[in-house]
PQR file of N, CA, C, O and H, with PARSE charges and radii, in Angstrom:
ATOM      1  N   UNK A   1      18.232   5.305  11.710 -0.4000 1.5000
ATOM      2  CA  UNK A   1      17.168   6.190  12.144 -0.0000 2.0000
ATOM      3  C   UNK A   1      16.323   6.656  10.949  0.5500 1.7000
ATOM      4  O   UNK A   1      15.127   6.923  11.068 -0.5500 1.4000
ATOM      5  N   UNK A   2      17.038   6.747   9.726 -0.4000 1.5000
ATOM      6  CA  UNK A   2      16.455   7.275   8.553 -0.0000 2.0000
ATOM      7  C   UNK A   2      15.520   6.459   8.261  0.5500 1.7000
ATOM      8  O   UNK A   2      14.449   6.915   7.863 -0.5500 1.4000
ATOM      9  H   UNK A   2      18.010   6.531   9.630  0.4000 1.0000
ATOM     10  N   UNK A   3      15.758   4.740   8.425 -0.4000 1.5000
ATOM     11  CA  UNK A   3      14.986   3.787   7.537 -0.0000 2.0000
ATOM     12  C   UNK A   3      13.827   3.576   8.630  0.5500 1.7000
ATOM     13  O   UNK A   3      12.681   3.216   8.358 -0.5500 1.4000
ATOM     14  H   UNK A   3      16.629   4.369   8.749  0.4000 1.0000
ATOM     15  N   UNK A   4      14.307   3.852   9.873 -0.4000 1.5000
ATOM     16  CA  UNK A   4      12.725   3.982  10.988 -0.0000 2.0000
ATOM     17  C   UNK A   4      11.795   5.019  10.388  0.5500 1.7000
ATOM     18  O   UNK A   4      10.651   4.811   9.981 -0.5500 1.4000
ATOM     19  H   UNK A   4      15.237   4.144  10.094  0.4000 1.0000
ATOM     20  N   UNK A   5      12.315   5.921  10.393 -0.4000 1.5000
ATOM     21  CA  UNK A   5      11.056   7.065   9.484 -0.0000 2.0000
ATOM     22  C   UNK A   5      10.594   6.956   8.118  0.5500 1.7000
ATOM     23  O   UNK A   5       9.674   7.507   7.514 -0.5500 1.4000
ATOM     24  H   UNK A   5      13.243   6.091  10.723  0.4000 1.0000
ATOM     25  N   UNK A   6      11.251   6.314   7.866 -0.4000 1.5000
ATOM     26  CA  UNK A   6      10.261   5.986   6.163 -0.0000 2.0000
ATOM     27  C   UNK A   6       9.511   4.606   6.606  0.5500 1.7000
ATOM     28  O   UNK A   6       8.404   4.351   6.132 -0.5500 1.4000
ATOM     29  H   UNK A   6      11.999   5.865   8.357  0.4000 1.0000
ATOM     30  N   UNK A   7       9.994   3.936   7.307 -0.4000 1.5000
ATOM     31  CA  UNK A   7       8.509   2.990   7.555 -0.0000 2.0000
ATOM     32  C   UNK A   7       7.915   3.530   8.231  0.5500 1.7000
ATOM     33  O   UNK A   7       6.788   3.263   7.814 -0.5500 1.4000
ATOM     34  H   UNK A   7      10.894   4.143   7.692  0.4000 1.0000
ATOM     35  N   UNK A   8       7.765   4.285   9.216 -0.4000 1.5000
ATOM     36  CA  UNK A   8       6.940   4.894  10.176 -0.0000 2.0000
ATOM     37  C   UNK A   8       5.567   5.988   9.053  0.5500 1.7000
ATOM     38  O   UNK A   8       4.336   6.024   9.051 -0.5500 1.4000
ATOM     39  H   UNK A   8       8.680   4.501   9.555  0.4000 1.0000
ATOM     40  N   UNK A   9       6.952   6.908   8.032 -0.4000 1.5000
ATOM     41  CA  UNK A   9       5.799   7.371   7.072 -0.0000 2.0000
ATOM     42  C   UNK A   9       5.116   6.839   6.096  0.5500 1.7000
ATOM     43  O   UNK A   9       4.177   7.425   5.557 -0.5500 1.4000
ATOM     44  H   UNK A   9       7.951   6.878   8.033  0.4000 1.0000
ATOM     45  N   UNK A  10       5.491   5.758   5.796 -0.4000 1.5000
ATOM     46  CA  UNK A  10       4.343   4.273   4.877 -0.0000 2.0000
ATOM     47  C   UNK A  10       3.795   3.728   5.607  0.5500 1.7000
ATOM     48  O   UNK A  10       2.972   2.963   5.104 -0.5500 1.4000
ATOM     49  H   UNK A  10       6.253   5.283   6.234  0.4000 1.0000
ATOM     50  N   UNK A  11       3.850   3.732   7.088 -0.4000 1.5000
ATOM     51  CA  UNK A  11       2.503   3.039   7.766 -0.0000 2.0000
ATOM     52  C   UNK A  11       1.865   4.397   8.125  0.5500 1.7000
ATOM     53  O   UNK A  11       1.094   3.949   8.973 -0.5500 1.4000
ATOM     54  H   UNK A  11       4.519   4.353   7.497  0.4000 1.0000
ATOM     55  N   UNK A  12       1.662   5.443   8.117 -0.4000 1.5000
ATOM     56  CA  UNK A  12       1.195   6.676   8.364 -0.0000 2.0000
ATOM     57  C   UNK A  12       0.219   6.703   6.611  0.5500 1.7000
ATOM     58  O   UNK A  12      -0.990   6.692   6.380 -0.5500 1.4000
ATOM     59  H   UNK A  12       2.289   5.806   7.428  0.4000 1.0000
ATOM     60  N   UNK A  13       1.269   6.735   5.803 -0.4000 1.5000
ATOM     61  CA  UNK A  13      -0.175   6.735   4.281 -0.0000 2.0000
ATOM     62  C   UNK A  13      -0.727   5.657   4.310  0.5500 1.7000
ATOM     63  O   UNK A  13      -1.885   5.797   3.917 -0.5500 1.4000
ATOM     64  H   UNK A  13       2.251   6.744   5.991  0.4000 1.0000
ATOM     65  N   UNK A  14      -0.432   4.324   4.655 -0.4000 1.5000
ATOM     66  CA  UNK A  14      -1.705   3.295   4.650 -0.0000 2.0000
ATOM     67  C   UNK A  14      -2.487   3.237   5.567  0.5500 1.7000
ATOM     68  O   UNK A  14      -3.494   2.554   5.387 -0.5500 1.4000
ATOM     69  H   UNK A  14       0.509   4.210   4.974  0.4000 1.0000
ATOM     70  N   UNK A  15      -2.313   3.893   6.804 -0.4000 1.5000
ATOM     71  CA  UNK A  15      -3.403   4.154   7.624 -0.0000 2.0000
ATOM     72  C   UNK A  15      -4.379   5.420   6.952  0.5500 1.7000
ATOM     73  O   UNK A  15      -5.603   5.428   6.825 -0.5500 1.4000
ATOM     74  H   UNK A  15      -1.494   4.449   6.950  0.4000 1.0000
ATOM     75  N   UNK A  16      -3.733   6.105   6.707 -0.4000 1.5000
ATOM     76  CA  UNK A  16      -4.455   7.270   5.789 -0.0000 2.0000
ATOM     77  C   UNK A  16      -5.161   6.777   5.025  0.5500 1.7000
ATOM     78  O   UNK A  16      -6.271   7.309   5.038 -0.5500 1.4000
ATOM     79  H   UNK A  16      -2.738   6.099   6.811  0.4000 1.0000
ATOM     80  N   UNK A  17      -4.990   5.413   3.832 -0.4000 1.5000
ATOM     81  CA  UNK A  17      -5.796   5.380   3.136 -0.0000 2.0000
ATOM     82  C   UNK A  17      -6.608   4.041   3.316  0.5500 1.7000
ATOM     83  O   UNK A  17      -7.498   3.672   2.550 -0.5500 1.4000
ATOM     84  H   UNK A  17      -4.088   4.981   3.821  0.4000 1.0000
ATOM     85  N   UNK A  18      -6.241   3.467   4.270 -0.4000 1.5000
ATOM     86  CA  UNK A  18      -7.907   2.750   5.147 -0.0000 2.0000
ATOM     87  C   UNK A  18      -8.674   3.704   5.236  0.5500 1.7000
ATOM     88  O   UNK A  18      -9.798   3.890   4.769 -0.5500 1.4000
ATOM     89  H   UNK A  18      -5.518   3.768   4.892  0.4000 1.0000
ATOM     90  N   UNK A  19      -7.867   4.455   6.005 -0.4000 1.5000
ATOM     91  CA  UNK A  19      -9.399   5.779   6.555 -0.0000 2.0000
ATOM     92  C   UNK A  19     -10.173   6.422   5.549  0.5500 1.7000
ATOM     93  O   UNK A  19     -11.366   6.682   5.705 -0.5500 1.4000
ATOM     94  H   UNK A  19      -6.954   4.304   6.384  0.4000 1.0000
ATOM     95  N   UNK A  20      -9.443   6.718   4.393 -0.4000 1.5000
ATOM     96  CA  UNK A  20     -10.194   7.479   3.244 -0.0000 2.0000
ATOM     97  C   UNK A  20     -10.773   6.403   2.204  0.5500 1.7000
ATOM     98  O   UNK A  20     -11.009   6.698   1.032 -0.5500 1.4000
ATOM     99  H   UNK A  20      -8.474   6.507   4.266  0.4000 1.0000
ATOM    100  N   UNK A  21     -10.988   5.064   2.774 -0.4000 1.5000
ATOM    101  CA  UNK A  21     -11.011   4.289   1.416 -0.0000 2.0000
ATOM    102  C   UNK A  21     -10.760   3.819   0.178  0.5500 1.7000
ATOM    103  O   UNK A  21     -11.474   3.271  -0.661 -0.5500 1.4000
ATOM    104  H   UNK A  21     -10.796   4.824   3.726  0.4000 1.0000
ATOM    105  N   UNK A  22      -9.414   4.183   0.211 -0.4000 1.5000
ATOM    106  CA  UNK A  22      -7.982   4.039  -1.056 -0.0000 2.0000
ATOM    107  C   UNK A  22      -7.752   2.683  -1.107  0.5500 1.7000
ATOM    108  O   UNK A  22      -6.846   2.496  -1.919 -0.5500 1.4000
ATOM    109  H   UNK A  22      -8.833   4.629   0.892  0.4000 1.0000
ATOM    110  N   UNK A  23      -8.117   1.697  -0.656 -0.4000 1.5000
ATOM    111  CA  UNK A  23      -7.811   0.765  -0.768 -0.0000 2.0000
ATOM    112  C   UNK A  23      -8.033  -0.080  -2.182  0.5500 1.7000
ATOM    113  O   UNK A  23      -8.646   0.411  -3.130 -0.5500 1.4000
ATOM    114  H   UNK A  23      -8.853   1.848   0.004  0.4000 1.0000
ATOM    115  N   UNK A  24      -7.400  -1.545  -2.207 -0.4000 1.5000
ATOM    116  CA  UNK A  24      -8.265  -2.612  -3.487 -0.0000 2.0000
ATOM    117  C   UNK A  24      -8.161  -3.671  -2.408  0.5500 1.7000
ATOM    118  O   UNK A  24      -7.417  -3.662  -1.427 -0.5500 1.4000
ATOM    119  H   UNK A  24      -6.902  -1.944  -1.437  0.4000 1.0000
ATOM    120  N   UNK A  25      -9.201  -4.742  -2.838 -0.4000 1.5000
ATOM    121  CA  UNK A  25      -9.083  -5.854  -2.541 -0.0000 2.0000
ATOM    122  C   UNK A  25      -8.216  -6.408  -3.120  0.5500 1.7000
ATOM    123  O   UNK A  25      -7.474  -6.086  -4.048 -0.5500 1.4000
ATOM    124  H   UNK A  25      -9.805  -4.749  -3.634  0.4000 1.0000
ATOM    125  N   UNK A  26      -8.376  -7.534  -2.345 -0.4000 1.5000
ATOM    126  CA  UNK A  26      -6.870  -8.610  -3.201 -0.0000 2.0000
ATOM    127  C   UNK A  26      -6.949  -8.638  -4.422  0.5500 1.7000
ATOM    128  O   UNK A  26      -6.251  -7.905  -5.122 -0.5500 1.4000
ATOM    129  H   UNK A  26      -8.979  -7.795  -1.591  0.4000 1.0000
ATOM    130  N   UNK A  27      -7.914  -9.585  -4.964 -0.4000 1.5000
ATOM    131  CA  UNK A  27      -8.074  -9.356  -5.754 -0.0000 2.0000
ATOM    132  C   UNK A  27      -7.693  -8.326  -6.987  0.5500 1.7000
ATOM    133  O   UNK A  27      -6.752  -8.485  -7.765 -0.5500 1.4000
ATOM    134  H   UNK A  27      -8.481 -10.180  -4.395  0.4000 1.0000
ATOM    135  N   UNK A  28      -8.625  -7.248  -6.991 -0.4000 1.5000
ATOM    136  CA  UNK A  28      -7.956  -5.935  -7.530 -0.0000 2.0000
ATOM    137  C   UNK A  28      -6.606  -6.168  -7.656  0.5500 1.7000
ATOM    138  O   UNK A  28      -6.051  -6.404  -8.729 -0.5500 1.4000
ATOM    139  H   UNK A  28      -9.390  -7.119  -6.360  0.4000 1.0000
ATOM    140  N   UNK A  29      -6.034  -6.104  -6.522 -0.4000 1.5000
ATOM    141  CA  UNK A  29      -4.172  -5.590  -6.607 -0.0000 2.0000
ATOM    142  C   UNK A  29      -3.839  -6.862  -7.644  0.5500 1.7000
ATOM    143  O   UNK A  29      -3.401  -6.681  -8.781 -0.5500 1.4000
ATOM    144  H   UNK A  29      -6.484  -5.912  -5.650  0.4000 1.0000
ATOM    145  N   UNK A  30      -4.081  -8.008  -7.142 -0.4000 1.5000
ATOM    146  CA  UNK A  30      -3.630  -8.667  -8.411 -0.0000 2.0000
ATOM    147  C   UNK A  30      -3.567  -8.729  -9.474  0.5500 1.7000
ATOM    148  O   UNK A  30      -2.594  -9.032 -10.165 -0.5500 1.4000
ATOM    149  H   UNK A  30      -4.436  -8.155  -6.218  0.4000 1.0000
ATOM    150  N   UNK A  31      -5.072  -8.322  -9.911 -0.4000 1.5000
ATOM    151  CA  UNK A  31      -5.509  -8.101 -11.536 -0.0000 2.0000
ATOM    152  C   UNK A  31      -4.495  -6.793 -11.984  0.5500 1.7000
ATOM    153  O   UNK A  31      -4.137  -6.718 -13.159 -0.5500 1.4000
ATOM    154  H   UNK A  31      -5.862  -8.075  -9.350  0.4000 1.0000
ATOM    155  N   UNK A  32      -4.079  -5.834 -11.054 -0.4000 1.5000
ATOM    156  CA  UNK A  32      -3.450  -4.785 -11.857 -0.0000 2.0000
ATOM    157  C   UNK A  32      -2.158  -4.897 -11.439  0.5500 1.7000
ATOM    158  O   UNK A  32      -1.422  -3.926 -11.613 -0.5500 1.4000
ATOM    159  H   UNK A  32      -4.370  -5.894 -10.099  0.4000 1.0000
ATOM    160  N   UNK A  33      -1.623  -6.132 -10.793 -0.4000 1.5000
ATOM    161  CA  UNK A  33      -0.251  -5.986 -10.955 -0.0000 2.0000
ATOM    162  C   UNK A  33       0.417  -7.580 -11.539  0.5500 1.7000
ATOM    163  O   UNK A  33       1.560  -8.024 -11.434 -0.5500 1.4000
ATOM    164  H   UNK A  33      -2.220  -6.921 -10.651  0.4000 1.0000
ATOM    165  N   UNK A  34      -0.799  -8.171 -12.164 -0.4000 1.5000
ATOM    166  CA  UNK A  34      -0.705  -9.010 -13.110 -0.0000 2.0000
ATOM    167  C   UNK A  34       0.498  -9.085 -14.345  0.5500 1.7000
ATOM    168  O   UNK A  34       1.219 -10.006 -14.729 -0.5500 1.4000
ATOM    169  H   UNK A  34      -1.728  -7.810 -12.249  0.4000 1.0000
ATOM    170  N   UNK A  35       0.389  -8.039 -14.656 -0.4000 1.5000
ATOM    171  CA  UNK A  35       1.649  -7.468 -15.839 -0.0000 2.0000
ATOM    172  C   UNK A  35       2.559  -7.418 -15.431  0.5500 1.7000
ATOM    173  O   UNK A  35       3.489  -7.496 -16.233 -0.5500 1.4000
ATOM    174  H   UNK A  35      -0.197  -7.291 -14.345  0.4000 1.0000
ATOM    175  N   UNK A  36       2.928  -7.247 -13.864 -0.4000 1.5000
ATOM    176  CA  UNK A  36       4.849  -7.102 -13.548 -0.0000 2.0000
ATOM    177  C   UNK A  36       4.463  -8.807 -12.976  0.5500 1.7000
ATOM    178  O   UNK A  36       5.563  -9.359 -12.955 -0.5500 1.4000
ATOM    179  H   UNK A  36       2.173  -7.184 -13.212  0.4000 1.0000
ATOM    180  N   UNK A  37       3.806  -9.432 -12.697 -0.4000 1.5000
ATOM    181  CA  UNK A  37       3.857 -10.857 -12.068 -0.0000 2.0000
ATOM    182  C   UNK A  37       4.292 -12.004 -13.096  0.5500 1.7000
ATOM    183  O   UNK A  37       4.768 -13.067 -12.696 -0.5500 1.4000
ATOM    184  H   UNK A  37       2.912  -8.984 -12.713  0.4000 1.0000
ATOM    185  N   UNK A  38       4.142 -11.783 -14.115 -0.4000 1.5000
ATOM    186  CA  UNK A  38       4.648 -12.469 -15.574 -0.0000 2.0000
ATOM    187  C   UNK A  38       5.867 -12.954 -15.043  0.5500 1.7000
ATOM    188  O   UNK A  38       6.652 -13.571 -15.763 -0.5500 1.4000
ATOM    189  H   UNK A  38       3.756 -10.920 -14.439  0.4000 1.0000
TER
END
């Protein structure tokens, strides 16, 4: 039941931040997570 509510509240902040425009493109995310992808 615990691990239902923590996905339930990480799809609750990424809906949040569609709505507020928090997002990166692909792109983006790649270029800055380039350094742990090594």
């Amino acid at each position: 039941m615990q691990q239902r509510m923590q996905i339930l509240e990480g799809v609750t902040r990424g809906e949040q931040a569609i709505k507020n425009k928090e997002t990166l493109s692909n792109s983006s995310a790649k270029e800055k997570m380039n350094k742990w992808l090594k």
